[in-house]
Amino acid sequence: MTDLGEQGTPASAADLAGLRTGLERAVRGEVAFDATARALTTMDASNYRRVPLGVVSPRDADDVAAALAVCRAHGVPVVPRGGGTSIAGQATGTGIVLDFTRHMNRIVSLDPGARTAVVQPGVVLDRLQDAAAPHGLRFGPDPSTHSRCTLGGMIGNNSCGSHSVAWGTTADSVRELSVVTGHGAAVRLGQDWAGAPDGLRALVEGELARLRTGFPDLPRRISGYALDALLPEKGADVARAFCGSEGTWGVLTEAVVGLVEAPHARALAVLAYPDESAAAEAAAGLLPHRPLTVEGMAADLVPAGAGLPRGGAWLFVETGGASEAEARARADTIVRAADVTDALVVTDPAGQRALWRIREDASGTATRMPDGSEAWPGWEDCAVPPARLGGYLRDFRGLLSAHGLRGTPYGHFGDGCIHVRIDFDLMSSEGVARFRRFSEELAALVVSHGGSLSGEHGDGQARAELLPTMYGAEMVGLFERAKGIWDPDDLLNPGMLVRPHRLDENLRFAVLPRKPVDVVFGYPADGGDFSAAVRRCVGVAKCRAPMSAGTGVMCPSFRATGEEEHSTRGRARLLHEMLAGEVVTDGWRSTEVRDALDLCLSCKGCKSDCPVGVDMATYKAEFLHHHYEGRRRPAAHYAMGWLPVWLAAVTRTHSARLVNALASVRPLAALAKRLGGIAPEREIPRVARETFSGWWRRRFKERARAFVRDARRGQRGAFPGLGGDAVVLWPDTFTEYLSPSVGKAAVRVLEAAGLTVMLPPTIRMRFGPALEGLAAYLAEGASDEAPVGDGKLHGPIGDGVPLRPIAFNTLLSRRQRVCCGLTYVSTGQLDRARAVLRRTLDLMGPYLLMDDTSVVVLEPSCAAALRTDLPELLPDDPRAARLAAAVLTFAEALERHAPHWTPPRLDRPAVGQTHCHQHAVLGDAADRRLREAAGLTGTLTGGCCGLAGNFGFEKGHYEVSRACAEEQLLPAVRAATDDAVILADGFSCRTQLEQLAGRRGRHLAEVLAEALPEGHP
């Protein structure tokens, strides 16, 4: 056996090389010892971090046995890992991590008659639920991470979930388990000592009295080993005893699990209480009504506008029935029995899903206190008898207060199990010391209430050290003897449950820099600290969930590749390790981080869909800025990052026709794409022969000449297009140069709604004779003389409608236009982005002085950049915040400034996709209302089109870009009826549809403009 280093790992490079070579020869699955693979598995969803030597993805049970044999020969520990959502630290280790999600993720069989399924450890719970649903069945336990947690992890932790009051823990659903022991033996665990290793039965039979009296009697007792399941009166169930052993007894390779009958219909009663203690005291009284769930939440975890009944805390109580009426009747009975002042009963499945999403996201939202400060797990999982929950919560609140800590409890009130994230300071030695003192006192408090240190998530490193407080030294000694029988070499997940690591060592934060690193973005929600922004990711891994789980946009690249490094969590892990400098050692120059971020689409989906608001698009831009600082960039950064400059040059030289002609010549187009870093599969978009602002100037001149001509004939009237509220229409790069039809349509609709449409100013002022004559004419009768040629007009116009200051120089200038900086931000050229945005603020100065200025932005990605990136890149410029607040989408502008306007009726179905930036940053409520008013029916898909600005055009991204589009957008468009309107507000979305599906998508403004009656301007 190889000599071991300080942490049970090979002591030399030669030993490490031998381990790697041995695994590569013995295992048919992947063996990875690179920095990326190791960095991705340093953490789970807990406070802890351990750096593994490598990661093995076994293909089958034989691979598992082979990997264990090699590790045993080298004296290297092994840690089984599923979805990596464990919250107590048991899915991390310093040896070899076995990743079951890549290959051993199948549902082997499902027997509806026997109500059983055979599954591999890496299968995600929701996949089993989806397979069982057509048979009217389901797996009973369902943790809030059901869309990404694995059955192997659930068995290892004995997970429970919200329906445990009806269907119990995972152990209650396990029938048989196939396991490889630390010694390499393949055994089949079941009842009557089936599969038990030698010595286990003798140990139990020698300790019957202790095992019958040493365990608290409560539904959520998860802590320690379930040795009482081996009692003869409980059937000597070795499979059940294995549940909750956290990978320390053996490695699971297959499981036979039981399924339960799913209710045909459900109702959800939401009961309001003054606070969580009142809700907790009421929970136990609802159990005689046999609900499916009794979940509790306090107001601090509920987003504004959630639509819950009035109160400070709520119980979510689900009932089932053979019909909706029966489920509703049971819910109504519970409402009456609860004797609450306010309640809500929801039978609509979509409404129930929306409410459950609030509860399920709590594991992430609880990591931020109401004031934005950080909160952490570690003691989020205690359980007490349900009847004692109210008293326990009061004592728990008192203990928090005594230590100067804060936390908001939530969780499985019906089972007496409480989750809470606490604002521990785990960055300083003083804070860590307080964390330890609080943990020791809380353990004693839980035991005094007859509780269990863990009620769902297992002990791991977070609680195992304190098991003697709960069980006493003799029982913990019995646990150690059991571990020795199963794993005499202490090969499997050492330091968990027995002979544990200290609860205050291996903390993930210990390796992070103590001073904020120098960054460009402001990170206002994280105190300007990039490290704090990265710490937002706690590992709950909602980004790994499939689109069917209702995750919105996040994370399209992971769903396309299935690789952890292309998930939001994976990228956050790599950034964490970059800051730590131990595994990823090159800092901002890291190629591992660069490669992981390369497939980030910058869709911003994680900003809204991640429960803790991780904004990977911003982190990517920050990283790229530093990574390429002072260095040559990829060609695509120059070709597409500087797109506004190149398109403006084409316009200035009047060469749009020539550029389009050259782009249609295949050899020339291929050369241009190769030089520009553009994917060869892509077609280069055509440049408009007339820009949007050029059309605007020409249109204004024609109107001005006609107006002055009529005035000289004595036909004085209102100037066309000047009427009600004035709005500034933003000429974004895509609308200006590539899709001016969108801008023209928006002008037509906005004017039809009675609004005055203006364009932002530019630096140069070039007035033609007609415009000067118009200025002089309009200034007549003004209260203050309006100088001609200064670009501003004051006073009544035509029919007396006042005109706000208008910088008419925008109409004729061809220099220095406003720009949101999006293309520079997405390519990490942040110095250039800030310069462009400062110029934009200078140009917008006159409008920013007015409190009621509205800036209408037609391109959602540009609107999102102005709302979020602008104030974060220029946090010290008050004008940035003012402009960001002034930004409206097309639909928002109509709703705010023309609330009584009625759009034309189309009465047609609509298909397409809500733009990812609109979903993540802007919101689409106004758009939905506008579509409804226009008679456009149907729901747009979620997700991302996959083109995402420059992403889908960059060389090497085409396949991922296409895969993202094929997830929802393209199938929805292909399935559309002939009369359906294909909506796509983003230029990227329209381009993707045209290039991949041969279909033309249109902006909502274009659709409405086409439907306007004849005679509208």
GROMACS .gro file of C-alpha atoms in nm, residues 319-679:
model
  361
  319THR     CA    1  -5.458   1.752  -0.003
  320GLY     CA    2  -5.535   1.485  -0.258
  321GLY     CA    3  -5.846   1.323  -0.396
  322ALA     CA    4  -5.996   1.120  -0.674
  323SER     CA    5  -6.132   1.442  -0.823
  324GLU     CA    6  -6.069   1.813  -0.797
  325ALA     CA    7  -6.388   1.852  -0.597
  326GLU     CA    8  -6.278   1.589  -0.344
  327ALA     CA    9  -5.932   1.743  -0.306
  328ARG     CA   10  -6.090   2.087  -0.267
  329ALA     CA   11  -6.333   1.960  -0.006
  330ARG     CA   12  -6.049   1.817   0.200
  331ALA     CA   13  -5.860   2.144   0.174
  332ASP     CA   14  -6.168   2.338   0.284
  333THR     CA   15  -6.203   2.107   0.582
  334ILE     CA   16  -5.846   2.182   0.684
  335VAL     CA   17  -5.904   2.556   0.646
  336ARG     CA   18  -6.203   2.534   0.880
  337ALA     CA   19  -6.011   2.320   1.127
  338ALA     CA   20  -5.716   2.559   1.121
  339ASP     CA   21  -5.928   2.850   1.244
  340VAL     CA   22  -5.726   3.115   1.061
  341THR     CA   23  -5.833   3.466   0.967
  342ASP     CA   24  -5.711   3.440   0.611
  343ALA     CA   25  -5.650   3.150   0.378
  344LEU     CA   26  -5.625   3.063   0.011
  345VAL     CA   27  -5.716   2.737  -0.162
  346VAL     CA   28  -5.572   2.674  -0.509
  347THR     CA   29  -5.680   2.386  -0.732
  348ASP     CA   30  -5.531   2.510  -1.058
  349PRO     CA   31  -5.210   2.307  -1.123
  350ALA     CA   32  -5.025   2.607  -1.266
  351GLY     CA   33  -5.116   2.817  -0.963
  352GLN     CA   34  -5.001   2.541  -0.730
  353ARG     CA   35  -4.669   2.510  -0.913
  354ALA     CA   36  -4.611   2.883  -0.879
  355LEU     CA   37  -4.673   2.866  -0.504
  356TRP     CA   38  -4.458   2.557  -0.458
  357ARG     CA   39  -4.178   2.729  -0.646
  358ILE     CA   40  -4.169   2.992  -0.372
  359ARG     CA   41  -4.123   2.722  -0.111
  360GLU     CA   42  -3.868   2.523  -0.312
  361ASP     CA   43  -3.655   2.830  -0.385
  362ALA     CA   44  -3.625   2.900  -0.013
  363SER     CA   45  -3.308   2.690   0.008
  364GLY     CA   46  -3.150   2.955  -0.209
  365THR     CA   47  -3.336   3.273  -0.114
  366ALA     CA   48  -3.268   3.203   0.253
  367THR     CA   49  -2.897   3.255   0.185
  368ARG     CA   50  -2.959   3.629   0.175
  369MET     CA   51  -3.107   3.822   0.466
  370PRO     CA   52  -3.361   4.099   0.391
  371ASP     CA   53  -3.081   4.356   0.406
  372GLY     CA   54  -2.875   4.159   0.155
  373SER     CA   55  -2.622   4.017   0.402
  374GLU     CA   56  -2.511   3.655   0.366
  375ALA     CA   57  -2.658   3.358   0.550
  376TRP     CA   58  -2.530   3.002   0.555
  377PRO     CA   59  -2.639   2.643   0.620
  378GLY     CA   60  -2.500   2.416   0.886
  379TRP     CA   61  -2.795   2.420   1.123
  380GLU     CA   62  -3.080   2.433   0.875
  381ASP     CA   63  -3.197   2.080   0.938
  382CYS     CA   64  -3.288   2.001   1.299
  383ALA     CA   65  -3.607   1.810   1.376
  384VAL     CA   66  -3.815   1.777   1.693
  385PRO     CA   67  -4.146   1.604   1.765
  386PRO     CA   68  -4.411   1.805   1.572
  387ALA     CA   69  -4.609   1.878   1.889
  388ARG     CA   70  -4.302   2.051   2.039
  389LEU     CA   71  -4.212   2.256   1.733
  390GLY     CA   72  -4.364   2.584   1.853
  391GLY     CA   73  -4.176   2.576   2.183
  392TYR     CA   74  -3.856   2.473   2.012
  393LEU     CA   75  -3.880   2.764   1.767
  394ARG     CA   76  -3.922   3.014   2.051
  395ASP     CA   77  -3.614   2.874   2.224
  396PHE     CA   78  -3.429   2.870   1.895
  397ARG     CA   79  -3.510   3.237   1.838
  398GLY     CA   80  -3.383   3.313   2.186
  399LEU     CA   81  -3.056   3.133   2.118
  400LEU     CA   82  -3.009   3.324   1.793
  401SER     CA   83  -3.063   3.650   1.976
  402ALA     CA   84  -2.821   3.557   2.252
  403HIS     CA   85  -2.548   3.506   1.994
  404GLY     CA   86  -2.637   3.813   1.791
  405LEU     CA   87  -2.740   3.602   1.493
  406ARG     CA   88  -3.034   3.612   1.253
  407GLY     CA   89  -3.217   3.349   1.053
  408THR     CA   90  -3.559   3.282   0.906
  409PRO     CA   91  -3.697   2.932   0.974
  410TYR     CA   92  -3.896   2.743   0.714
  411GLY     CA   93  -3.947   2.381   0.622
  412HIS     CA   94  -4.143   2.070   0.704
  413PHE     CA   95  -4.351   2.190   0.998
  414GLY     CA   96  -4.578   1.887   0.986
  415ASP     CA   97  -4.277   1.665   1.060
  416GLY     CA   98  -4.116   1.903   1.307
  417CYS     CA   99  -3.821   1.962   1.071
  418ILE     CA  100  -3.687   2.315   1.041
  419HIS     CA  101  -3.460   2.460   0.777
  420VAL     CA  102  -3.287   2.790   0.841
  421ARG     CA  103  -2.989   2.977   0.699
  422ILE     CA  104  -2.809   3.185   0.962
  423ASP     CA  105  -2.594   3.494   0.909
  424PHE     CA  106  -2.279   3.334   1.049
  425ASP     CA  107  -1.957   3.521   0.985
  426LEU     CA  108  -1.748   3.237   0.847
  427MET     CA  109  -1.474   3.464   0.712
  428SER     CA  110  -1.313   3.572   1.042
  429SER     CA  111  -1.170   3.369   1.328
  430GLU     CA  112  -1.407   3.540   1.571
  431GLY     CA  113  -1.707   3.456   1.355
  432VAL     CA  114  -1.601   3.094   1.317
  433ALA     CA  115  -1.556   3.065   1.694
  434ARG     CA  116  -1.909   3.196   1.745
  435PHE     CA  117  -2.032   2.947   1.485
  436ARG     CA  118  -1.885   2.666   1.696
  437ARG     CA  119  -2.028   2.793   2.026
  438PHE     CA  120  -2.371   2.837   1.874
  439SER     CA  121  -2.359   2.489   1.719
  440GLU     CA  122  -2.273   2.325   2.049
  441GLU     CA  123  -2.552   2.509   2.233
  442LEU     CA  124  -2.807   2.443   1.962
  443ALA     CA  125  -2.728   2.073   1.964
  444ALA     CA  126  -2.804   2.065   2.335
  445LEU     CA  127  -3.127   2.259   2.277
  446VAL     CA  128  -3.245   2.018   2.007
  447VAL     CA  129  -3.178   1.719   2.229
  448SER     CA  130  -3.361   1.882   2.520
  449HIS     CA  131  -3.670   1.892   2.297
  450GLY     CA  132  -3.633   1.524   2.211
  451GLY     CA  133  -3.506   1.602   1.863
  452SER     CA  134  -3.255   1.494   1.601
  453LEU     CA  135  -2.958   1.703   1.488
  454SER     CA  136  -3.048   1.617   1.130
  455GLY     CA  137  -3.402   1.586   1.006
  456GLU     CA  138  -3.332   1.539   0.638
  457HIS     CA  139  -2.991   1.633   0.503
  458GLY     CA  140  -2.770   1.401   0.704
  459ASP     CA  141  -2.492   1.478   0.949
  460GLY     CA  142  -2.190   1.509   0.723
  461GLN     CA  143  -1.924   1.736   0.867
  462ALA     CA  144  -2.181   1.988   0.984
  463ARG     CA  145  -2.319   1.779   1.271
  464ALA     CA  146  -2.131   1.450   1.307
  465GLU     CA  147  -1.892   1.592   1.565
  466LEU     CA  148  -2.190   1.661   1.792
  467LEU     CA  149  -2.354   1.320   1.767
  468PRO     CA  150  -2.238   1.231   2.123
  469THR     CA  151  -2.464   1.511   2.247
  470MET     CA  152  -2.760   1.335   2.090
  471TYR     CA  153  -2.668   0.968   2.135
  472GLY     CA  154  -2.404   0.952   2.406
  473ALA     CA  155  -2.056   0.810   2.379
  474GLU     CA  156  -2.165   0.445   2.393
  475MET     CA  157  -2.401   0.467   2.095
  476VAL     CA  158  -2.146   0.663   1.892
  477GLY     CA  159  -1.895   0.390   1.978
  478LEU     CA  160  -2.144   0.141   1.838
  479PHE     CA  161  -2.162   0.347   1.518
  480GLU     CA  162  -1.782   0.325   1.492
  481ARG     CA  163  -1.789  -0.052   1.530
  482ALA     CA  164  -2.051  -0.078   1.255
  483LYS     CA  165  -1.841   0.137   1.023
  484GLY     CA  166  -1.542  -0.088   1.094
  485ILE     CA  167  -1.740  -0.397   0.994
  486TRP     CA  168  -1.858  -0.246   0.665
  487ASP     CA  169  -1.535  -0.062   0.579
  488PRO     CA  170  -1.241  -0.181   0.789
  489ASP     CA  171  -0.986   0.021   0.588
  490ASP     CA  172  -1.185   0.342   0.636
  491LEU     CA  173  -1.174   0.385   0.259
  492LEU     CA  174  -1.528   0.518   0.209
  493ASN     CA  175  -1.597   0.883   0.285
  494PRO     CA  176  -1.377   0.900   0.596
  495GLY     CA  177  -1.446   1.180   0.843
  496MET     CA  178  -1.823   1.148   0.804
  497LEU     CA  179  -2.051   1.023   1.084
  498VAL     CA  180  -1.774   0.851   1.282
  499ARG     CA  181  -1.432   0.986   1.372
  500PRO     CA  182  -1.555   1.306   1.212
  501HIS     CA  183  -1.382   1.621   1.104
  502ARG     CA  184  -1.441   1.920   1.328
  503LEU     CA  185  -1.745   2.121   1.228
  504ASP     CA  186  -1.536   2.440   1.200
  505GLU     CA  187  -1.257   2.311   0.975
  506ASN     CA  188  -1.246   2.275   0.595
  507LEU     CA  189  -1.475   2.576   0.561
  508ARG     CA  190  -1.509   2.683   0.199
  509PHE     CA  191  -1.448   3.048   0.283
  510ALA     CA  192  -1.109   3.002   0.450
  511VAL     CA  193  -0.925   3.006   0.117
  512LEU     CA  194  -1.085   3.321  -0.024
  513PRO     CA  195  -0.909   3.659  -0.024
  514ARG     CA  196  -0.992   3.876   0.274
  515LYS     CA  197  -0.980   4.201   0.078
  516PRO     CA  198  -1.199   4.280  -0.223
  517VAL     CA  199  -1.025   4.222  -0.553
  518ASP     CA  200  -0.997   4.506  -0.804
  519VAL     CA  201  -1.293   4.487  -1.042
  520VAL     CA  202  -1.476   4.705  -1.293
  521PHE     CA  203  -1.842   4.638  -1.220
  522GLY     CA  204  -1.988   4.792  -0.907
  523TYR     CA  205  -2.158   4.478  -0.763
  524PRO     CA  206  -2.389   4.694  -0.550
  525ALA     CA  207  -2.580   4.397  -0.408
  526ASP     CA  208  -2.253   4.251  -0.280
  527GLY     CA  209  -2.091   4.559  -0.136
  528GLY     CA  210  -1.865   4.596  -0.439
  529ASP     CA  211  -1.694   4.267  -0.352
  530PHE     CA  212  -1.648   4.022  -0.641
  531SER     CA  213  -1.568   3.745  -0.396
  532ALA     CA  214  -1.902   3.801  -0.223
  533ALA     CA  215  -2.075   3.791  -0.561
  534VAL     CA  216  -1.915   3.454  -0.637
  535ARG     CA  217  -2.008   3.329  -0.289
  536ARG     CA  218  -2.372   3.373  -0.384
  537CYS     CA  219  -2.365   3.029  -0.539
  538VAL     CA  220  -2.431   2.790  -0.252
  539GLY     CA  221  -2.463   2.486  -0.475
  540VAL     CA  222  -2.838   2.412  -0.474
  541ALA     CA  223  -2.791   2.359  -0.850
  542LYS     CA  224  -3.122   2.479  -0.984
  543CYS     CA  225  -2.916   2.563  -1.293
  544ARG     CA  226  -2.881   2.187  -1.356
  545ALA     CA  227  -3.255   2.135  -1.379
  546PRO     CA  228  -3.418   2.062  -1.715
  547MET     CA  229  -3.647   2.312  -1.883
  548SER     CA  230  -3.945   2.094  -1.789
  549ALA     CA  231  -3.878   2.180  -1.423
  550GLY     CA  232  -3.996   2.535  -1.484
  551THR     CA  233  -3.656   2.696  -1.439
  552GLY     CA  234  -3.718   2.963  -1.702
  553VAL     CA  235  -3.403   3.040  -1.900
  554MET     CA  236  -3.123   2.909  -1.678
  555CYS     CA  237  -2.897   2.740  -1.784
  556PRO     CA  238  -2.915   2.681  -2.162
  557SER     CA  239  -2.555   2.570  -2.213
  558PHE     CA  240  -2.578   2.307  -1.940
  559ARG     CA  241  -2.899   2.169  -2.088
  560ALA     CA  242  -2.724   2.152  -2.426
  561THR     CA  243  -2.408   1.978  -2.305
  562GLY     CA  244  -2.498   1.814  -1.972
  563GLU     CA  245  -2.154   1.910  -1.842
  564GLU     CA  246  -2.118   2.054  -1.492
  565GLU     CA  247  -1.858   2.308  -1.607
  566HIS     CA  248  -2.121   2.460  -1.835
  567SER     CA  249  -2.372   2.510  -1.556
  568THR     CA  250  -2.398   2.829  -1.356
  569ARG     CA  251  -2.288   2.637  -1.046
  570GLY     CA  252  -1.991   2.487  -1.224
  571ARG     CA  253  -1.870   2.824  -1.345
  572ALA     CA  254  -1.917   2.973  -1.000
  573ARG     CA  255  -1.711   2.688  -0.854
  574LEU     CA  256  -1.429   2.759  -1.097
  575LEU     CA  257  -1.438   3.130  -1.015
  576HIS     CA  258  -1.428   3.039  -0.644
  577GLU     CA  259  -1.122   2.824  -0.704
  578MET     CA  260  -0.965   3.099  -0.915
  579LEU     CA  261  -0.996   3.334  -0.620
  580ALA     CA  262  -0.865   3.064  -0.385
  581GLY     CA  263  -0.561   3.003  -0.605
  582GLU     CA  264  -0.500   2.645  -0.493
  583VAL     CA  265  -0.647   2.434  -0.774
  584VAL     CA  266  -0.687   2.705  -1.036
  585THR     CA  267  -0.356   2.884  -1.002
  586ASP     CA  268  -0.341   3.139  -1.284
  587GLY     CA  269  -0.590   3.392  -1.148
  588TRP     CA  270  -0.757   3.604  -1.413
  589ARG     CA  271  -0.535   3.438  -1.676
  590SER     CA  272  -0.690   3.095  -1.602
  591THR     CA  273  -0.764   2.892  -1.913
  592GLU     CA  274  -0.988   2.661  -1.709
  593VAL     CA  275  -1.220   2.946  -1.616
  594ARG     CA  276  -1.201   3.093  -1.965
  595ASP     CA  277  -1.302   2.764  -2.126
  596ALA     CA  278  -1.591   2.711  -1.885
  597LEU     CA  279  -1.720   3.062  -1.945
  598ASP     CA  280  -1.679   3.027  -2.321
  599LEU     CA  281  -2.015   2.853  -2.354
  600CYS     CA  282  -2.195   3.095  -2.123
  601LEU     CA  283  -2.447   3.266  -2.351
  602SER     CA  284  -2.468   3.575  -2.127
  603CYS     CA  285  -2.844   3.524  -2.137
  604LYS     CA  286  -2.880   3.666  -1.783
  605GLY     CA  287  -3.117   3.381  -1.702
  606CYS     CA  288  -2.938   3.300  -1.378
  607LYS     CA  289  -2.985   3.659  -1.260
  608SER     CA  290  -3.357   3.590  -1.218
  609ASP     CA  291  -3.387   3.210  -1.217
  610CYS     CA  292  -3.111   3.134  -0.967
  611PRO     CA  293  -3.265   3.153  -0.618
  612VAL     CA  294  -2.971   3.365  -0.499
  613GLY     CA  295  -2.937   3.581  -0.809
  614VAL     CA  296  -2.600   3.467  -0.942
  615ASP     CA  297  -2.531   3.689  -1.246
  616MET     CA  298  -2.287   3.482  -1.452
  617ALA     CA  299  -2.315   3.712  -1.753
  618THR     CA  300  -2.165   3.993  -1.546
  619TYR     CA  301  -1.901   3.763  -1.397
  620LYS     CA  302  -1.807   3.649  -1.747
  621ALA     CA  303  -1.769   4.005  -1.872
  622GLU     CA  304  -1.557   4.087  -1.567
  623PHE     CA  305  -1.338   3.784  -1.620
  624LEU     CA  306  -1.287   3.847  -1.992
  625HIS     CA  307  -1.189   4.207  -1.918
  626HIS     CA  308  -0.909   4.096  -1.686
  627HIS     CA  309  -0.815   3.785  -1.882
  628TYR     CA  310  -0.738   3.978  -2.201
  629GLU     CA  311  -0.620   4.299  -2.040
  630GLY     CA  312  -0.305   4.408  -2.224
  631ARG     CA  313  -0.326   4.104  -2.450
  632ARG     CA  314  -0.450   4.020  -2.796
  633ARG     CA  315  -0.812   3.917  -2.799
  634PRO     CA  316  -0.994   3.657  -3.011
  635ALA     CA  317  -1.091   3.785  -3.355
  636ALA     CA  318  -1.460   3.765  -3.266
  637HIS     CA  319  -1.413   4.027  -2.995
  638TYR     CA  320  -1.294   4.273  -3.255
  639ALA     CA  321  -1.541   4.169  -3.524
  640MET     CA  322  -1.854   4.154  -3.312
  641GLY     CA  323  -1.755   4.345  -3.001
  642TRP     CA  324  -1.696   4.652  -3.215
  643LEU     CA  325  -2.003   4.589  -3.430
  644PRO     CA  326  -2.147   4.941  -3.377
  645VAL     CA  327  -1.827   5.093  -3.514
  646TRP     CA  328  -1.810   4.872  -3.822
  647LEU     CA  329  -2.176   4.923  -3.906
  648ALA     CA  330  -2.145   5.299  -3.862
  649ALA     CA  331  -1.847   5.296  -4.097
  650VAL     CA  332  -2.047   5.110  -4.359
  651THR     CA  333  -2.319   5.371  -4.331
  652ARG     CA  334  -2.082   5.668  -4.345
  653THR     CA  335  -1.920   5.533  -4.660
  654HIS     CA  336  -2.258   5.449  -4.819
  655SER     CA  337  -2.128   5.098  -4.881
  656ALA     CA  338  -2.416   4.886  -4.748
  657ARG     CA  339  -2.502   4.761  -5.095
  658LEU     CA  340  -2.139   4.669  -5.164
  659VAL     CA  341  -2.096   4.494  -4.828
  660ASN     CA  342  -2.412   4.292  -4.881
  661ALA     CA  343  -2.302   4.196  -5.230
  662LEU     CA  344  -1.962   4.081  -5.108
  663ALA     CA  345  -2.121   3.883  -4.825
  664SER     CA  346  -2.324   3.691  -5.081
  665VAL     CA  347  -2.009   3.569  -5.257
  666ARG     CA  348  -1.924   3.243  -5.083
  667PRO     CA  349  -1.542   3.257  -5.098
  668LEU     CA  350  -1.536   3.617  -4.979
  669ALA     CA  351  -1.789   3.547  -4.706
  670ALA     CA  352  -1.589   3.245  -4.592
  671LEU     CA  353  -1.274   3.454  -4.576
  672ALA     CA  354  -1.450   3.728  -4.381
  673LYS     CA  355  -1.589   3.477  -4.134
  674ARG     CA  356  -1.252   3.312  -4.087
  675LEU     CA  357  -1.084   3.646  -4.025
  676GLY     CA  358  -1.363   3.761  -3.794
  677GLY     CA  359  -1.383   3.445  -3.583
  678ILE     CA  360  -1.736   3.377  -3.707
  679ALA     CA  361  -1.878   3.026  -3.728
   0.00000   0.00000   0.00000
